Short mmCIF file of C-alpha atoms and ligand atoms in Angstrom, two decimals:
data_model
loop_
_atom_site.label_atom_id
_atom_site.label_comp_id
_atom_site.label_asym_id
_atom_site.label_seq_id
_atom_site.Cartn_x
_atom_site.Cartn_y
_atom_site.Cartn_z
CA MET A 1 108.17 106.87 94.87
CA ARG A 2 108.34 110.31 95.87
CA VAL A 3 110.32 111.40 99.30
CA LEU A 4 109.93 114.29 101.05
CA VAL A 5 112.10 114.64 104.24
CA SER A 6 111.07 117.31 107.06
CA ALA A 7 113.39 118.41 110.14
CA THR A 8 110.99 116.85 112.51
CA ALA A 9 108.22 114.78 113.24
CA ALA A 10 106.11 117.70 114.09
CA GLU A 11 106.90 119.38 110.78
CA LEU A 12 106.05 115.78 108.94
CA ALA A 13 102.94 115.76 110.84
CA ALA A 14 101.95 119.25 109.87
CA THR A 15 102.37 118.60 106.22
CA VAL A 16 100.25 115.62 106.13
CA ALA A 17 97.62 117.36 108.28
CA ALA A 18 97.77 120.12 105.55
CA ARG A 19 97.46 117.82 102.58
CA ILE A 20 94.40 116.09 104.53
CA ILE A 21 92.53 119.27 104.84
CA ASP A 22 93.22 120.22 101.34
CA SER A 23 91.74 117.15 100.00
CA LEU A 24 88.74 117.27 102.51
CA GLN A 25 88.25 120.90 101.02
CA ALA A 26 88.42 120.11 97.67
CA HIS A 27 86.38 116.55 97.87
CA ALA A 28 84.10 116.97 100.86
CA ALA A 29 83.09 113.15 100.27
CA LEU A 30 86.68 112.09 100.67
CA VAL A 31 87.35 108.26 101.62
CA LEU A 32 90.50 108.33 104.04
CA GLY A 33 92.36 105.18 105.22
CA LEU A 34 93.67 105.55 108.44
CA PRO A 35 96.38 104.01 110.52
CA THR A 36 97.21 103.51 114.28
CA GLY A 37 100.41 103.21 116.15
CA ARG A 38 102.91 105.78 117.48
CA THR A 39 103.93 107.51 114.43
CA PRO A 40 100.54 109.00 113.38
CA LEU A 41 99.67 110.51 117.11
CA PRO A 42 101.34 114.13 116.24
CA LEU A 43 99.21 114.04 112.96
CA TYR A 44 95.75 113.44 114.87
CA GLU A 45 96.77 115.88 117.55
CA GLU A 46 97.48 118.18 114.60
CA LEU A 47 94.21 117.38 112.74
CA ALA A 48 91.93 117.67 115.95
CA ARG A 49 93.83 121.26 116.91
CA ARG A 50 93.06 122.43 113.30
CA SER A 51 89.36 121.22 113.33
CA ALA A 52 88.23 122.74 116.52
CA GLY A 53 85.26 124.79 116.35
CA ARG A 54 84.32 122.84 113.15
CA ALA A 55 87.06 124.74 111.28
CA VAL A 56 87.15 121.77 109.11
CA ASP A 57 84.20 120.14 107.95
CA TRP A 58 84.40 116.28 108.15
CA SER A 59 80.71 115.37 108.02
CA SER A 60 80.58 114.10 104.19
CA ALA A 61 84.06 112.33 104.60
CA ARG A 62 84.36 108.32 105.15
CA THR A 63 87.03 106.63 107.06
CA PHE A 64 88.28 102.98 106.99
CA ASN A 65 90.90 101.77 109.44
CA LEU A 66 93.82 99.26 108.40
CA ASP A 67 93.50 96.88 110.61
CA GLU A 68 92.00 95.69 114.10
CA TRP A 69 93.18 92.85 117.00
CA VAL A 70 91.32 89.65 116.89
CA GLY A 71 89.35 89.07 120.07
CA LEU A 72 88.80 92.87 121.05
CA ASN A 73 85.90 94.68 120.27
CA GLY A 74 85.69 98.51 119.76
CA ARG A 75 84.85 99.22 123.39
CA HIS A 76 88.01 97.48 124.58
CA ALA A 77 90.52 100.23 125.60
CA SER A 78 93.40 98.61 123.73
CA SER A 79 91.51 98.30 120.67
CA TYR A 80 92.62 100.46 117.56
CA ARG A 81 88.73 101.88 117.32
CA ALA A 82 89.14 103.01 120.86
CA TYR A 83 92.89 104.42 120.05
CA MET A 84 91.08 106.28 117.07
CA GLN A 85 88.18 107.43 119.29
CA ARG A 86 90.47 109.11 121.47
CA CYS A 87 92.96 110.39 119.21
CA LEU A 88 90.61 111.90 116.24
CA PHE A 89 87.28 110.75 116.00
CA GLU A 90 85.90 112.46 118.85
CA HIS A 91 87.56 115.86 117.97
CA VAL A 92 86.28 116.24 114.09
CA ASN A 93 82.70 116.26 113.02
CA LEU A 94 82.66 113.03 111.20
CA ASP A 95 79.34 111.18 110.92
CA ALA A 96 79.45 108.22 113.15
CA GLU A 97 77.92 106.13 110.37
CA HIS A 98 80.73 107.17 108.25
CA ILE A 99 83.35 105.66 110.42
CA GLU A 100 83.89 102.04 109.20
CA PHE A 101 86.25 99.60 111.28
CA LEU A 102 87.10 95.79 111.39
CA ASP A 103 85.36 94.32 114.58
CA GLY A 104 88.04 91.73 115.72
CA ALA A 105 85.35 90.36 118.02
CA ALA A 106 82.90 89.63 115.10
CA PRO A 107 81.54 85.90 115.15
CA ASP A 108 82.63 84.99 111.85
CA LEU A 109 86.00 86.61 111.24
CA ASP A 110 86.24 85.33 107.57
CA GLU A 111 82.76 86.87 107.06
CA GLU A 112 83.87 90.28 108.65
CA CYS A 113 86.92 90.42 106.20
CA ARG A 114 84.35 90.14 103.22
CA ARG A 115 82.11 92.69 104.67
CA TYR A 116 84.98 95.07 105.02
CA GLU A 117 85.97 94.52 101.42
CA GLN A 118 82.53 95.32 100.21
CA ALA A 119 82.28 98.04 102.26
CA ILE A 120 85.35 99.51 100.86
CA ALA A 121 84.29 99.03 97.08
CA GLN A 122 80.86 100.31 98.03
CA ALA A 123 82.50 103.68 99.04
CA GLY A 124 83.91 103.55 95.53
CA GLY A 125 87.61 102.66 97.16
CA ILE A 126 89.98 104.55 99.10
CA ASP A 127 90.87 108.12 97.75
CA LEU A 128 93.69 108.94 100.18
CA LEU A 129 95.37 106.08 102.13
CA LEU A 130 97.81 106.99 104.94
CA LEU A 131 100.08 104.44 106.32
CA GLY A 132 102.78 104.12 109.13
CA LEU A 133 105.46 101.35 108.53
CA GLY A 134 106.53 98.41 110.91
CA ARG A 135 110.30 98.10 111.44
CA ASN A 136 109.95 94.66 109.81
CA GLY A 137 108.41 96.32 106.62
CA HIS A 138 104.72 95.49 107.52
CA ILE A 139 101.91 97.97 106.37
CA GLY A 140 98.75 97.62 107.91
CA PHE A 141 99.19 94.09 109.47
CA ASN A 142 100.57 92.71 106.14
CA GLU A 143 103.45 90.57 107.87
CA PRO A 144 106.33 89.64 105.75
CA ALA A 145 105.76 86.03 104.31
CA ALA A 146 106.61 83.99 101.37
CA GLN A 147 103.28 84.89 100.26
CA LEU A 148 101.13 87.80 100.67
CA GLN A 149 97.46 88.41 100.81
CA THR A 150 95.47 90.36 98.51
CA ARG A 151 92.39 91.09 100.40
CA THR A 152 91.29 91.73 103.99
CA HIS A 153 92.34 88.79 106.02
CA ARG A 154 93.26 87.14 109.53
CA THR A 155 97.00 87.18 110.29
CA ARG A 156 99.38 86.04 112.82
CA LEU A 157 101.49 88.70 114.21
CA THR A 158 105.27 88.18 114.47
CA ASP A 159 106.90 88.56 118.17
CA GLU A 160 108.64 91.76 117.19
CA THR A 161 105.17 93.46 116.00
CA ARG A 162 103.53 92.33 119.19
CA ALA A 163 106.46 93.89 121.36
CA SER A 164 106.19 96.96 119.34
CA ASN A 165 102.54 97.34 120.24
CA ALA A 166 102.72 96.43 124.00
CA TRP A 167 102.59 100.13 124.82
CA LEU A 168 98.90 99.71 124.08
CA PHE A 169 98.63 97.06 126.70
CA GLY A 170 100.26 98.83 129.71
CA GLY A 171 103.48 97.56 128.43
CA GLU A 172 102.83 93.81 128.87
CA VAL A 173 103.59 91.91 125.76
CA ASP A 174 101.72 88.72 126.91
CA ARG A 175 98.48 90.52 126.50
CA VAL A 176 98.99 91.93 123.02
CA PRO A 177 96.76 89.45 120.59
CA THR A 178 98.20 87.07 118.54
CA ASP A 179 96.35 87.83 115.70
CA ALA A 180 94.83 90.64 113.92
CA LEU A 181 92.62 91.51 110.89
CA SER A 182 93.94 93.60 108.24
CA ILE A 183 93.32 95.03 104.81
CA GLY A 184 95.39 93.18 102.17
CA MET A 185 98.07 94.39 99.77
CA ALA A 186 95.59 95.01 96.68
CA THR A 187 93.36 96.62 99.02
CA ILE A 188 96.56 99.03 99.62
CA ILE A 189 97.68 99.13 95.91
CA GLU A 190 94.10 100.11 94.87
CA SER A 191 93.92 103.25 96.90
CA ARG A 192 94.30 106.15 94.57
CA ALA A 193 96.85 108.23 96.48
CA ILE A 194 99.28 106.73 99.51
CA LEU A 195 101.08 108.75 101.87
CA VAL A 196 103.71 106.78 104.22
CA MET A 197 104.81 108.25 107.13
CA VAL A 198 108.01 107.24 109.07
CA SER A 199 109.62 109.02 111.81
CA GLY A 200 112.86 108.59 114.16
CA SER A 201 116.12 106.82 113.76
CA ARG A 202 114.83 103.36 114.64
CA LYS A 203 112.87 103.07 111.22
CA ALA A 204 115.76 104.41 109.20
CA GLN A 205 116.63 100.82 108.03
CA ALA A 206 113.20 100.19 107.20
CA ALA A 207 112.66 103.36 105.36
CA SER A 208 115.64 102.86 103.13
CA GLU A 209 114.39 99.01 102.43
CA MET A 210 111.08 100.64 101.49
CA VAL A 211 112.27 103.37 99.11
CA ASN A 212 115.40 101.77 97.82
CA GLY A 213 115.48 98.14 98.42
CA PRO A 214 114.14 95.05 96.12
CA LEU A 215 110.75 94.38 95.62
CA THR A 216 109.93 91.22 98.00
CA THR A 217 107.18 89.91 100.06
CA ALA A 218 110.16 89.62 102.79
CA PHE A 219 109.63 93.44 102.89
CA PRO A 220 105.80 94.03 102.24
CA ALA A 221 106.51 98.10 102.02
CA SER A 222 108.78 97.54 99.31
CA LEU A 223 105.74 96.63 97.01
CA LEU A 224 104.72 100.10 97.59
CA GLN A 225 107.22 100.91 94.95
CA LEU A 226 104.94 99.78 92.16
CA HIS A 227 102.04 102.35 93.00
CA PRO A 228 102.06 105.16 90.77
CA ASN A 229 100.92 107.92 93.35
CA VAL A 230 102.87 107.08 96.79
CA THR A 231 104.66 109.85 98.74
CA ALA A 232 107.00 108.73 101.75
CA LEU A 233 107.21 111.68 104.33
CA LEU A 234 110.28 111.02 106.34
CA ASP A 235 111.82 112.73 109.20
CA ARG A 236 115.58 113.51 109.01
CA GLU A 237 116.29 110.58 111.51
CA ALA A 238 114.33 108.34 109.64
CA ALA A 239 115.92 109.41 106.23
CA ARG A 240 119.38 109.03 107.42
CA LEU A 241 120.19 105.60 105.19
CA LEU A 242 118.21 106.66 101.97
CA GLN A 243 120.00 106.74 98.70
CA GLY A 244 119.06 108.81 95.58
CA PRO A 245 116.97 111.86 95.34
CA ALA A 246 115.07 113.28 98.31
CA HIS A 247 112.97 116.55 98.54
CA ALA A 248 113.40 118.90 101.92
CA LEU A 249 109.86 120.28 102.78
C1 LIG B 301 101.49 98.81 113.74
C2 LIG B 301 100.18 98.70 113.14
C3 LIG B 301 100.17 99.73 111.45
C4 LIG B 301 101.46 100.54 112.11
C5 LIG B 301 102.93 100.08 112.55
C6 LIG B 301 103.98 100.89 113.00
O1 LIG B 301 101.80 97.38 114.34
N1 LIG B 301 99.39 98.06 112.84
O2 LIG B 301 99.46 100.16 111.03
O3 LIG B 301 101.82 101.44 111.02
O4 LIG B 301 102.92 98.92 113.30
O5 LIG B 301 103.91 101.73 114.33
P1 LIG B 301 104.22 102.49 115.09
O6 LIG B 301 103.94 103.61 114.41
O7 LIG B 301 103.71 102.46 116.04
O8 LIG B 301 105.98 102.17 114.85
#
């Protein structure tokens, strides 16, 4: 895993934004995988800023988000779909038909997961997948477990994950759904290139387990070490427990 350390979260966001824009310019029909959470907020702000006035053309790109709450449709203000609309989609010229999302309120969730996997396959797979990192090692909503799921699936969330998402639900953890839909570990590993963003000292332990820790389903992000093209982008606070070579930005 390649590790890049930036001085600040803002610098990290600028680096990832530049990489995405370069990729879009090199390959207009880029297929992007996108995360939610607090970590990518500065990234989406930077992408919106740099795309203002159609300075970046997103019209041929396609996006797949990683996950969504079970029980919420995309019109619910706390849904990840609504988050993406506010933070990125309404600021760039993505074609609405190229925005792919899991529907957490679909009548048949198993069918919805199958539909999503097929849509990713039909798009030719994900070219560039962006990930955040849960403190317990989750990526997307692949939570630590004895066995992980390969494909898009329904998952039960840990209390810690629900608590760290309470900010999206007015700070009320009881309102955070207990279940989510998430792309699976194979869906992630099949992406051609992966960028993992980690910022802040509360993620330092998790960052070091992801980069230096043993491969274990008890820490799903450790399995990213198996992928041939992963870059971990950390700010200095998140990088403080790392061992081994890291490159300063
Ligand atoms: C959330 C999301 C993940 C995200 C992670 C970290 O629960 N489902 O996609 O990467 O947890 O979130 P944050 O960036 O807010 O720490």
